[in-house]
Tab-separated table of C-alpha atoms in Angstrom:
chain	number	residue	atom	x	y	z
A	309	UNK	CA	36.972	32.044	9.976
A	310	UNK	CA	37.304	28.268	10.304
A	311	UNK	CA	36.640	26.199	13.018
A	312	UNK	CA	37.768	22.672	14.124
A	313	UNK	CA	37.204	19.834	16.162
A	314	UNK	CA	38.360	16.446	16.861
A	315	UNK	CA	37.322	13.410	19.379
A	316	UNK	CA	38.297	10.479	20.324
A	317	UNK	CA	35.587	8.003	20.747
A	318	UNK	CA	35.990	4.606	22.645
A	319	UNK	CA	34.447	1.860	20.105
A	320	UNK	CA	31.223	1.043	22.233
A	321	UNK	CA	27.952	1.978	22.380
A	322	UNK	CA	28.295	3.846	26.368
A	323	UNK	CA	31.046	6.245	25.020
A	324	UNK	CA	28.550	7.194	22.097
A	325	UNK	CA	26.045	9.495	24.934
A	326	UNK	CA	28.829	11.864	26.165
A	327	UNK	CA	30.363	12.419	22.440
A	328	UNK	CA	26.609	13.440	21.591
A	329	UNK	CA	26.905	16.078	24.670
A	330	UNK	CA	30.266	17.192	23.617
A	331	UNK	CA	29.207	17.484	20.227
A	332	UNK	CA	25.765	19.431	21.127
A	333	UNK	CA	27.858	21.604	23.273
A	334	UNK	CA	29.886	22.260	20.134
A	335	UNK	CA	26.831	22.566	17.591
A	336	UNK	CA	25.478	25.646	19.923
A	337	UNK	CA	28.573	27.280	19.605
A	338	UNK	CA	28.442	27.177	15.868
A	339	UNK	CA	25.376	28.605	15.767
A	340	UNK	CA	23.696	25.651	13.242
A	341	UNK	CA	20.218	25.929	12.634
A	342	UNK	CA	18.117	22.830	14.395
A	343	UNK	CA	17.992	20.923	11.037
A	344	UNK	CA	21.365	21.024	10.130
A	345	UNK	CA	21.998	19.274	13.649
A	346	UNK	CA	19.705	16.906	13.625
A	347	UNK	CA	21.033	16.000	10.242
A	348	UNK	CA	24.326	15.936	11.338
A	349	UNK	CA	23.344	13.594	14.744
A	350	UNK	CA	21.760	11.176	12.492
A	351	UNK	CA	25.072	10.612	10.391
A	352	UNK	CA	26.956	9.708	14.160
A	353	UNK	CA	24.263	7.662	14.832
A	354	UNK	CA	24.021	5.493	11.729
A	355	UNK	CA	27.987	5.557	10.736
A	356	UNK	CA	29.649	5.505	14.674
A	357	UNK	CA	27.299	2.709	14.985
A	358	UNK	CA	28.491	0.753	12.326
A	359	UNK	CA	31.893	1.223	13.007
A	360	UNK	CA	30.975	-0.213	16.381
A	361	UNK	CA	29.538	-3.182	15.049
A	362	UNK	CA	31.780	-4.056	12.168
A	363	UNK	CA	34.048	-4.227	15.270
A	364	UNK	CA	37.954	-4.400	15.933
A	365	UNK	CA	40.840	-6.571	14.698
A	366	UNK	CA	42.787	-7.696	17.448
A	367	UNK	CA	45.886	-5.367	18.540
A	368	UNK	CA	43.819	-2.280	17.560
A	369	UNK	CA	42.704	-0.088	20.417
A	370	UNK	CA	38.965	-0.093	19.619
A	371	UNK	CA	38.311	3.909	19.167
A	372	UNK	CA	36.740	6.248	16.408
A	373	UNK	CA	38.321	9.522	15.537
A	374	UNK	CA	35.601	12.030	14.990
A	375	UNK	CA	37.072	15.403	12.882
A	376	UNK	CA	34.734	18.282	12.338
A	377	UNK	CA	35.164	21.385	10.472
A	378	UNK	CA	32.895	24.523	10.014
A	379	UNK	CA	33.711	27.202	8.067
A	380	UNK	CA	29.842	29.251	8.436
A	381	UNK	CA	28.654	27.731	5.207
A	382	UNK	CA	29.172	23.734	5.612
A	383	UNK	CA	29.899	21.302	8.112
A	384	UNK	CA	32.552	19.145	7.388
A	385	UNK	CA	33.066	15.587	9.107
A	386	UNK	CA	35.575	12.673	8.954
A	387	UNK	CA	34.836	9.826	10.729
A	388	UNK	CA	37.917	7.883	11.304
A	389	UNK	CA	38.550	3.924	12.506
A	390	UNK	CA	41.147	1.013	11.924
A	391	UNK	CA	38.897	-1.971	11.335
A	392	UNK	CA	38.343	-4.046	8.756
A	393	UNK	CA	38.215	-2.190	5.022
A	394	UNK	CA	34.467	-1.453	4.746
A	395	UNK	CA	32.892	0.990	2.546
A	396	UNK	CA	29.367	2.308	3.690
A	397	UNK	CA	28.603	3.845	-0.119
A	398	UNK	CA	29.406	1.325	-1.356
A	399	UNK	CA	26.288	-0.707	-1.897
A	400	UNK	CA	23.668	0.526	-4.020
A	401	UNK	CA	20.422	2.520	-3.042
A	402	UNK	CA	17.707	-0.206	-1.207
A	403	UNK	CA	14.592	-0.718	-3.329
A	404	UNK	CA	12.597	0.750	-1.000
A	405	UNK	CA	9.270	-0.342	-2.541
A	406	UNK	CA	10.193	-3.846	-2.455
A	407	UNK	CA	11.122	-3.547	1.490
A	408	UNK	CA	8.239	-2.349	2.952
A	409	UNK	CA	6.423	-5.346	0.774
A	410	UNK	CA	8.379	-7.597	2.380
A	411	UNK	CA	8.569	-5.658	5.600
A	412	UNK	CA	12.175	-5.965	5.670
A	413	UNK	CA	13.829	-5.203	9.071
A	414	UNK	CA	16.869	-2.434	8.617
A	415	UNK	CA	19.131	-1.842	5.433
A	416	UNK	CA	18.101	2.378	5.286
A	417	UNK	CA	20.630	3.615	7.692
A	418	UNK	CA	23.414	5.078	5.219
A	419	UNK	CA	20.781	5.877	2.797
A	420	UNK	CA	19.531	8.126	5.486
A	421	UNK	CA	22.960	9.756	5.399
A	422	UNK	CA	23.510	9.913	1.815
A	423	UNK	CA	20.100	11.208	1.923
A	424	UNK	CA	20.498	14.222	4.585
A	425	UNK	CA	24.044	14.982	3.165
A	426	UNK	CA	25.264	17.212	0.359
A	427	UNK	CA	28.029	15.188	-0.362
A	428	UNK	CA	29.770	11.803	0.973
A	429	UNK	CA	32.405	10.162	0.264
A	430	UNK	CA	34.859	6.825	1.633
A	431	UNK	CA	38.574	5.827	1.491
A	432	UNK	CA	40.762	3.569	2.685
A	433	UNK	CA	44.170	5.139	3.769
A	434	UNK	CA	46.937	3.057	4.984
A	435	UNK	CA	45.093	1.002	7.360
A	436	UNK	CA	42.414	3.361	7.993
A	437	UNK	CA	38.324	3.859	6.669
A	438	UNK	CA	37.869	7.571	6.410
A	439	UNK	CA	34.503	8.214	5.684
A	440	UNK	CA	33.947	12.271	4.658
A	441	UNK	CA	30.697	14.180	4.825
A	442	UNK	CA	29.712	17.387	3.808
A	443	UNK	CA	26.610	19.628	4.988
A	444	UNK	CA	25.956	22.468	3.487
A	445	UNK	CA	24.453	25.359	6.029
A	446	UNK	CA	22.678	28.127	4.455
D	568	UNK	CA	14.592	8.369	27.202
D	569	UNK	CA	10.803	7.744	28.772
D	570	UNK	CA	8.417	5.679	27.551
D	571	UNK	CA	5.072	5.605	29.279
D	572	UNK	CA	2.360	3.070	28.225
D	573	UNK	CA	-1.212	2.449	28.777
D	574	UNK	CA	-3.599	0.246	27.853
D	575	UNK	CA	-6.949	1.232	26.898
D	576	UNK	CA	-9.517	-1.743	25.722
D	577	UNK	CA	-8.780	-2.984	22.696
D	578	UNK	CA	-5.883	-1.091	21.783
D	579	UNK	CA	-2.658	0.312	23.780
D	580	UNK	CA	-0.535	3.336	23.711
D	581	UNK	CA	2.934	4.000	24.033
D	582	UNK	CA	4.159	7.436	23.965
D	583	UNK	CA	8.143	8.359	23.545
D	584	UNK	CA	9.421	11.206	25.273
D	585	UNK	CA	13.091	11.641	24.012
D	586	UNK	CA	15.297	9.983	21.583
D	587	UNK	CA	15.066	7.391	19.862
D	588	UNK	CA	18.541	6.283	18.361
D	589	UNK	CA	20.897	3.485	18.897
D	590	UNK	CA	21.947	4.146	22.663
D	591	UNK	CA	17.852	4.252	23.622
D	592	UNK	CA	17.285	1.027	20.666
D	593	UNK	CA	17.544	-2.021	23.140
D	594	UNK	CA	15.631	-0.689	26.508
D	595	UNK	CA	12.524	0.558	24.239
D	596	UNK	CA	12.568	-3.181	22.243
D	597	UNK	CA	12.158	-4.344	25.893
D	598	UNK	CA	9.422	-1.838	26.752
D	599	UNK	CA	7.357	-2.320	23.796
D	600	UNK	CA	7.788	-6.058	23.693
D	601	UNK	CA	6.669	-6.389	27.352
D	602	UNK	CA	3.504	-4.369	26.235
D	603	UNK	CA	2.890	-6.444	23.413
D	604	UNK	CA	3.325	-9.665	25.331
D	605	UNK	CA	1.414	-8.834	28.486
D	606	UNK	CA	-1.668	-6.986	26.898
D	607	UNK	CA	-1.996	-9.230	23.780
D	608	UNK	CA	-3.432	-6.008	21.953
D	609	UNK	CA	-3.065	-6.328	18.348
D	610	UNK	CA	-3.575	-2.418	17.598
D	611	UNK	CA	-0.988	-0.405	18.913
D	612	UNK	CA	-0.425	3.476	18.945
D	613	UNK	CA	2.977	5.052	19.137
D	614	UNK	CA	2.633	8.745	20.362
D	615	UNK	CA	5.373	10.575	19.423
D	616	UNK	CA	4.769	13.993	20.341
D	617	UNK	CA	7.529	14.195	22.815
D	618	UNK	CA	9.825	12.293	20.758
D	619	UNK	CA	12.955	14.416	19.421
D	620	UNK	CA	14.789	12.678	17.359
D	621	UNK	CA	14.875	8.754	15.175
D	622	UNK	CA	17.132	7.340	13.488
D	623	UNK	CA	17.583	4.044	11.323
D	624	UNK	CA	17.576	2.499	14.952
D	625	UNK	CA	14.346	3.789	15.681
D	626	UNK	CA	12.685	2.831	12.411
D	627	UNK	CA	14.034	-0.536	13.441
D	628	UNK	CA	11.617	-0.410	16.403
D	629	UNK	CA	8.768	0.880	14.415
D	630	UNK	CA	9.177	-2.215	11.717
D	631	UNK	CA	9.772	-4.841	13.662
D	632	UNK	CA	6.774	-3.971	15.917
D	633	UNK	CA	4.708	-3.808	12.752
D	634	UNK	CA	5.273	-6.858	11.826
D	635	UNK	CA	4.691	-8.274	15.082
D	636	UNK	CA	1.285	-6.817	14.570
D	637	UNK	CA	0.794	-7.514	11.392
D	638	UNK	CA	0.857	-11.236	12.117
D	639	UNK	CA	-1.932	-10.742	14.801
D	640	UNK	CA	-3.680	-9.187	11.960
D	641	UNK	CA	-3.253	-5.748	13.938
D	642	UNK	CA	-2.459	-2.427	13.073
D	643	UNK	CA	0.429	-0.129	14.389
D	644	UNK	CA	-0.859	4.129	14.254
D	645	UNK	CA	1.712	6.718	14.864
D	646	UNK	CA	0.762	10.271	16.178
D	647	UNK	CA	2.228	13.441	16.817
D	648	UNK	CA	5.349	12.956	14.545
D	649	UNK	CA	7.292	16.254	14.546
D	650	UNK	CA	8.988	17.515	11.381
D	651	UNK	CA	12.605	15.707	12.040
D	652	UNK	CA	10.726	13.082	12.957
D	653	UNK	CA	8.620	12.556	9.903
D	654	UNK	CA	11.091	13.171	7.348
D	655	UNK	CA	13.265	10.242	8.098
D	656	UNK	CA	9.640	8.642	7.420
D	657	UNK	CA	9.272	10.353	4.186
D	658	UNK	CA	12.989	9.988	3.220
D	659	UNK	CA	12.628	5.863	3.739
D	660	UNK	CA	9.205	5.689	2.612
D	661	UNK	CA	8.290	4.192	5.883
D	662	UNK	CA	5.573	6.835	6.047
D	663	UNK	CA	3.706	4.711	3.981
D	664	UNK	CA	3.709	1.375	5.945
D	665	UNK	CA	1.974	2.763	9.166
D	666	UNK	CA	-1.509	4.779	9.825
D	667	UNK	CA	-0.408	8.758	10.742
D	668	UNK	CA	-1.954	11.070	12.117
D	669	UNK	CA	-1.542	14.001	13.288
D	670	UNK	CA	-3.243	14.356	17.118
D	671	UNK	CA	-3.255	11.010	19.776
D	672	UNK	CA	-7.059	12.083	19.839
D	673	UNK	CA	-7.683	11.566	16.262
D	674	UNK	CA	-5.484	8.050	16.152
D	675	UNK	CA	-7.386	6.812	19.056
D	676	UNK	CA	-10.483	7.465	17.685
D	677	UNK	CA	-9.613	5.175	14.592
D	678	UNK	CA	-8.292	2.562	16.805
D	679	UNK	CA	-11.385	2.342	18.988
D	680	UNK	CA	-13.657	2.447	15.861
Protein backbone atom coordinates (compact mmCIF):
# COMPACT_ATOMS: atom_id res chain seq x y z
CA UNK A 1 0.00 0.00 0.00
CA UNK A 2 1.28 3.47 -0.91
CA UNK A 3 1.46 6.35 1.02
CA UNK A 4 1.66 10.14 0.28
CA UNK A 5 2.42 13.40 1.44
CA UNK A 6 2.73 16.88 0.41
CA UNK A 7 3.72 20.43 2.17
CA UNK A 8 3.84 23.59 1.55
CA UNK A 9 6.83 25.32 2.87
CA UNK A 10 7.16 29.20 3.20
CA UNK A 11 10.74 30.04 1.51
CA UNK A 12 12.60 31.02 4.85
CA UNK A 13 14.63 29.56 7.17
CA UNK A 14 11.70 29.88 10.46
CA UNK A 15 9.14 27.81 8.39
CA UNK A 16 11.97 25.08 7.92
CA UNK A 17 11.56 23.87 12.16
CA UNK A 18 7.80 23.03 12.02
CA UNK A 19 8.09 21.16 8.42
CA UNK A 20 10.91 19.06 10.30
CA UNK A 21 8.09 18.29 13.12
CA UNK A 22 5.50 17.59 10.58
CA UNK A 23 7.74 15.53 8.73
CA UNK A 24 9.10 13.52 11.98
CA UNK A 25 5.53 13.11 12.90
CA UNK A 26 5.13 11.54 9.46
CA UNK A 27 8.51 9.43 9.46
CA UNK A 28 7.10 7.57 12.82
CA UNK A 29 4.14 6.70 11.13
CA UNK A 30 6.01 5.03 8.36
CA UNK A 31 7.77 3.08 10.49
CA UNK A 32 11.54 4.07 8.83
CA UNK A 33 14.37 2.78 10.54
CA UNK A 34 16.55 5.80 12.35
CA UNK A 35 19.04 5.85 9.40
CA UNK A 36 16.82 6.08 6.70
CA UNK A 37 15.50 9.36 8.54
CA UNK A 38 18.33 10.87 9.30
CA UNK A 39 19.27 10.37 5.71
CA UNK A 40 16.27 11.66 4.54
CA UNK A 41 16.50 15.04 7.12
CA UNK A 42 19.83 15.72 5.75
CA UNK A 43 18.50 15.96 2.02
CA UNK A 44 15.73 18.90 3.51
CA UNK A 45 18.40 20.37 5.12
CA UNK A 46 20.98 20.74 2.37
CA UNK A 47 18.36 21.10 -0.76
CA UNK A 48 15.30 23.33 1.21
CA UNK A 49 18.21 25.36 2.15
CA UNK A 50 19.39 26.07 -1.08
CA UNK A 51 16.25 26.73 -2.49
CA UNK A 52 16.05 29.33 0.25
CA UNK A 53 19.09 30.94 -0.65
CA UNK A 54 19.08 30.85 -4.40
CA UNK A 55 15.99 32.93 -3.46
CA UNK A 56 12.76 34.25 -5.35
CA UNK A 57 12.08 36.18 -8.58
CA UNK A 58 9.83 38.85 -7.95
CA UNK A 59 5.91 38.04 -8.40
CA UNK A 60 6.57 34.48 -7.11
CA UNK A 61 5.13 33.68 -3.72
CA UNK A 62 8.37 32.49 -2.08
CA UNK A 63 7.29 28.70 -1.01
CA UNK A 64 8.73 25.07 -1.55
CA UNK A 65 6.45 22.20 -2.33
CA UNK A 66 7.67 19.20 -0.47
CA UNK A 67 6.01 15.65 -2.09
CA UNK A 68 6.77 12.41 -0.37
CA UNK A 69 5.91 8.98 -1.25
CA UNK A 70 6.47 5.57 0.57
CA UNK A 71 5.54 2.55 -0.72
CA UNK A 72 7.43 0.11 2.41
CA UNK A 73 10.50 -0.35 0.30
CA UNK A 74 11.70 3.39 -0.72
CA UNK A 75 11.08 6.79 0.11
CA UNK A 76 10.34 8.89 -2.58
CA UNK A 77 10.74 12.86 -2.49
CA UNK A 78 10.18 15.84 -4.86
CA UNK A 79 11.20 18.94 -3.80
CA UNK A 80 9.44 21.56 -5.71
CA UNK A 81 10.17 25.65 -6.19
CA UNK A 82 9.74 28.45 -8.93
CA UNK A 83 13.07 30.24 -8.78
CA UNK A 84 15.61 30.70 -10.93
CA UNK A 85 16.60 27.35 -13.21
CA UNK A 86 19.27 25.76 -10.97
CA UNK A 87 20.40 22.30 -11.07
CA UNK A 88 22.00 20.92 -7.75
CA UNK A 89 23.65 17.67 -9.78
CA UNK A 90 24.73 19.43 -11.84
CA UNK A 91 28.28 20.24 -10.89
CA UNK A 92 30.71 17.62 -10.61
CA UNK A 93 31.87 15.64 -7.41
CA UNK A 94 34.32 18.23 -5.08
CA UNK A 95 37.92 17.00 -4.94
CA UNK A 96 37.72 16.38 -1.60
CA UNK A 97 41.47 15.87 -1.05
CA UNK A 98 42.29 19.12 -2.43
CA UNK A 99 39.63 20.90 0.08
CA UNK A 100 40.63 19.91 3.22
CA UNK A 101 44.36 21.07 1.90
CA UNK A 102 43.13 24.18 1.37
CA UNK A 103 40.64 24.05 4.19
CA UNK A 104 37.97 25.14 1.99
CA UNK A 105 34.80 26.43 3.76
CA UNK A 106 31.44 24.52 2.30
CA UNK A 107 30.90 23.03 -1.33
CA UNK A 108 29.88 19.12 0.26
CA UNK A 109 26.28 19.73 0.87
CA UNK A 110 24.63 17.94 -2.30
CA UNK A 111 27.41 15.55 -2.35
CA UNK A 112 26.12 14.59 1.01
CA UNK A 113 22.80 13.91 -0.70
CA UNK A 114 23.96 12.23 -3.71
CA UNK A 115 25.95 10.42 -1.24
CA UNK A 116 23.08 9.16 1.30
CA UNK A 117 20.67 8.63 -1.72
CA UNK A 118 20.03 5.68 -4.01
CA UNK A 119 19.14 7.70 -6.73
CA UNK A 120 18.70 11.60 -7.63
CA UNK A 121 17.74 13.26 -10.17
CA UNK A 122 16.71 17.30 -11.46
CA UNK A 123 14.37 18.91 -14.06
CA UNK A 124 13.15 21.89 -15.05
CA UNK A 125 9.33 21.80 -15.88
CA UNK A 126 7.58 24.76 -17.15
CA UNK A 127 8.82 27.21 -14.77
CA UNK A 128 9.53 24.89 -12.07
CA UNK A 129 13.06 22.95 -10.49
CA UNK A 130 11.87 19.54 -9.47
CA UNK A 131 14.50 17.91 -7.83
CA UNK A 132 13.59 13.83 -7.24
CA UNK A 133 15.16 11.55 -4.67
CA UNK A 134 14.95 8.11 -4.03
CA UNK A 135 15.79 6.05 -0.70
CA UNK A 136 15.71 2.78 -0.72
CA UNK A 137 14.41 1.14 2.84
CA UNK A 138 15.26 -2.35 3.43
CA UNK B 1 19.81 23.36 20.49
CA UNK B 2 22.28 23.79 23.79
CA UNK B 3 25.59 24.47 23.78
CA UNK B 4 27.40 24.60 27.08
CA UNK B 5 31.10 25.69 27.27
CA UNK B 6 33.86 25.69 29.68
CA UNK B 7 37.10 26.62 29.86
CA UNK B 8 39.67 24.59 31.40
CA UNK B 9 43.51 26.04 31.30
CA UNK B 10 44.89 25.86 28.25
CA UNK B 11 42.24 24.45 26.30
CA UNK B 12 38.22 24.88 26.22
CA UNK B 13 35.28 22.73 25.66
CA UNK B 14 32.17 23.07 23.99
CA UNK B 15 29.73 20.36 24.08
CA UNK B 16 26.45 20.25 21.59
CA UNK B 17 23.40 18.90 22.86
CA UNK B 18 20.97 18.75 19.81
CA UNK B 19 21.14 19.53 16.22
CA UNK B 20 23.26 20.91 14.39
CA UNK B 21 21.78 21.93 10.88
CA UNK B 22 20.97 25.09 9.16
CA UNK B 23 18.14 26.51 11.55
CA UNK B 24 20.79 25.96 14.77
CA UNK B 25 24.03 27.23 12.05
CA UNK B 26 24.05 31.05 12.99
CA UNK B 27 23.38 31.04 17.03
CA UNK B 28 26.25 28.24 17.50
CA UNK B 29 28.80 30.53 15.01
CA UNK B 30 27.96 33.13 17.72
CA UNK B 31 28.54 30.77 20.66
CA UNK B 32 31.70 29.36 19.54
CA UNK B 33 33.09 32.61 18.25
CA UNK B 34 32.41 34.35 21.61
CA UNK B 35 34.45 31.40 23.18
CA UNK B 36 37.15 31.74 20.89
CA UNK B 37 37.37 35.48 21.26
CA UNK B 38 37.01 35.81 25.01
CA UNK B 39 39.28 32.81 26.13
CA UNK B 40 41.97 33.22 23.40
CA UNK B 41 42.48 29.29 23.70
CA UNK B 42 44.00 27.97 20.67
CA UNK B 43 42.99 24.16 21.40
CA UNK B 44 39.50 23.61 21.35
CA UNK B 45 37.32 20.42 22.03
CA UNK B 46 33.92 19.91 20.52
CA UNK B 47 31.97 17.23 22.60
CA UNK B 48 29.49 15.83 20.70
CA UNK B 49 28.00 13.19 22.63
CA UNK B 50 24.65 14.77 22.90
CA UNK B 51 24.69 15.96 19.47
CA UNK B 52 21.95 14.21 17.12
CA UNK B 53 22.27 15.15 14.01
CA UNK B 54 24.96 17.52 11.31
CA UNK B 55 24.63 18.45 8.31
CA UNK B 56 26.75 20.37 5.56
CA UNK B 57 25.78 23.38 7.92
CA UNK B 58 27.35 21.90 10.74
CA UNK B 59 30.55 20.84 9.03
CA UNK B 60 30.55 24.50 8.14
CA UNK B 61 30.98 25.23 11.87
CA UNK B 62 33.51 22.58 12.40
CA UNK B 63 35.82 24.07 9.33
CA UNK B 64 35.64 27.36 9.77
CA UNK B 65 36.51 26.99 13.51
CA UNK B 66 39.48 24.93 12.39
CA UNK B 67 40.84 27.24 10.58
CA UNK B 68 40.42 29.84 13.03
CA UNK B 69 42.62 27.60 15.06
CA UNK B 70 44.77 26.62 12.78
CA UNK B 71 46.04 30.16 12.34
CA UNK B 72 46.73 30.37 16.18
CA UNK B 73 48.68 27.33 15.47
CA UNK B 74 45.91 25.39 17.59
CA UNK B 75 44.22 22.31 17.30
CA UNK B 76 40.37 21.59 17.14
CA UNK B 77 39.52 17.59 18.90
CA UNK B 78 36.11 16.22 18.47
CA UNK B 79 34.65 13.57 20.95
CA UNK B 80 31.82 11.47 21.35
CA UNK B 81 30.69 11.52 17.63
CA UNK B 82 27.72 9.12 17.30
CA UNK B 83 27.32 6.94 14.21
CA UNK B 84 25.04 9.60 12.07
CA UNK B 85 27.23 11.86 13.23
CA UNK B 86 30.49 10.43 12.05
CA UNK B 87 29.49 9.26 8.78
CA UNK B 88 28.79 12.61 7.30
CA UNK B 89 32.60 12.86 8.56
CA UNK B 90 33.60 9.81 6.77
CA UNK B 91 31.36 10.50 3.71
CA UNK B 92 33.24 14.20 3.27
CA UNK B 93 36.46 13.07 4.43
CA UNK B 94 36.33 15.67 7.07
CA UNK B 95 37.16 12.88 9.51
CA UNK B 96 40.49 13.33 8.52
CA UNK B 97 41.07 17.11 9.16
CA UNK B 98 40.30 17.03 13.00
CA UNK B 99 41.77 14.83 16.10
CA UNK B 100 38.73 12.09 17.15
CA UNK B 101 38.25 10.40 19.71
CA UNK B 102 36.09 8.52 21.09
CA UNK B 103 35.47 9.62 25.11
CA UNK B 104 35.75 13.72 26.27
CA UNK B 105 38.16 11.99 28.88
CA UNK B 106 40.52 10.63 26.42
CA UNK B 107 40.45 14.08 24.12
CA UNK B 108 41.13 16.07 27.15
CA UNK B 109 43.84 14.19 28.14
CA UNK B 110 45.62 14.92 24.69
CA UNK B 111 44.75 18.48 24.91
CA UNK B 112 46.22 18.99 28.36
CA UNK B 113 49.36 16.95 27.39
Amino acid sequence: MKSYAAYRVKSELNALAPFTESVTELFGNWHLPAQARTDLFLCFDELLSNVIKYGTPLGVKPEMFVQLAFDGTAVKIDIIDEGPEFDPFSKPDPDLAAYRDELRVGGVGVYIVKQVMDDVSYYRYENRNIVSLLKKIS
Amino acid sequence: MTISQEVKGAFAVIAFDGRLDIMQYDASETAVNTLLESSGVAKLLFDCEKLSFVSSAGLRLFMITLKKLSARGGVLAISGMNPAVRKIFDITGYDKLFKIFDTRDAAESFLAG
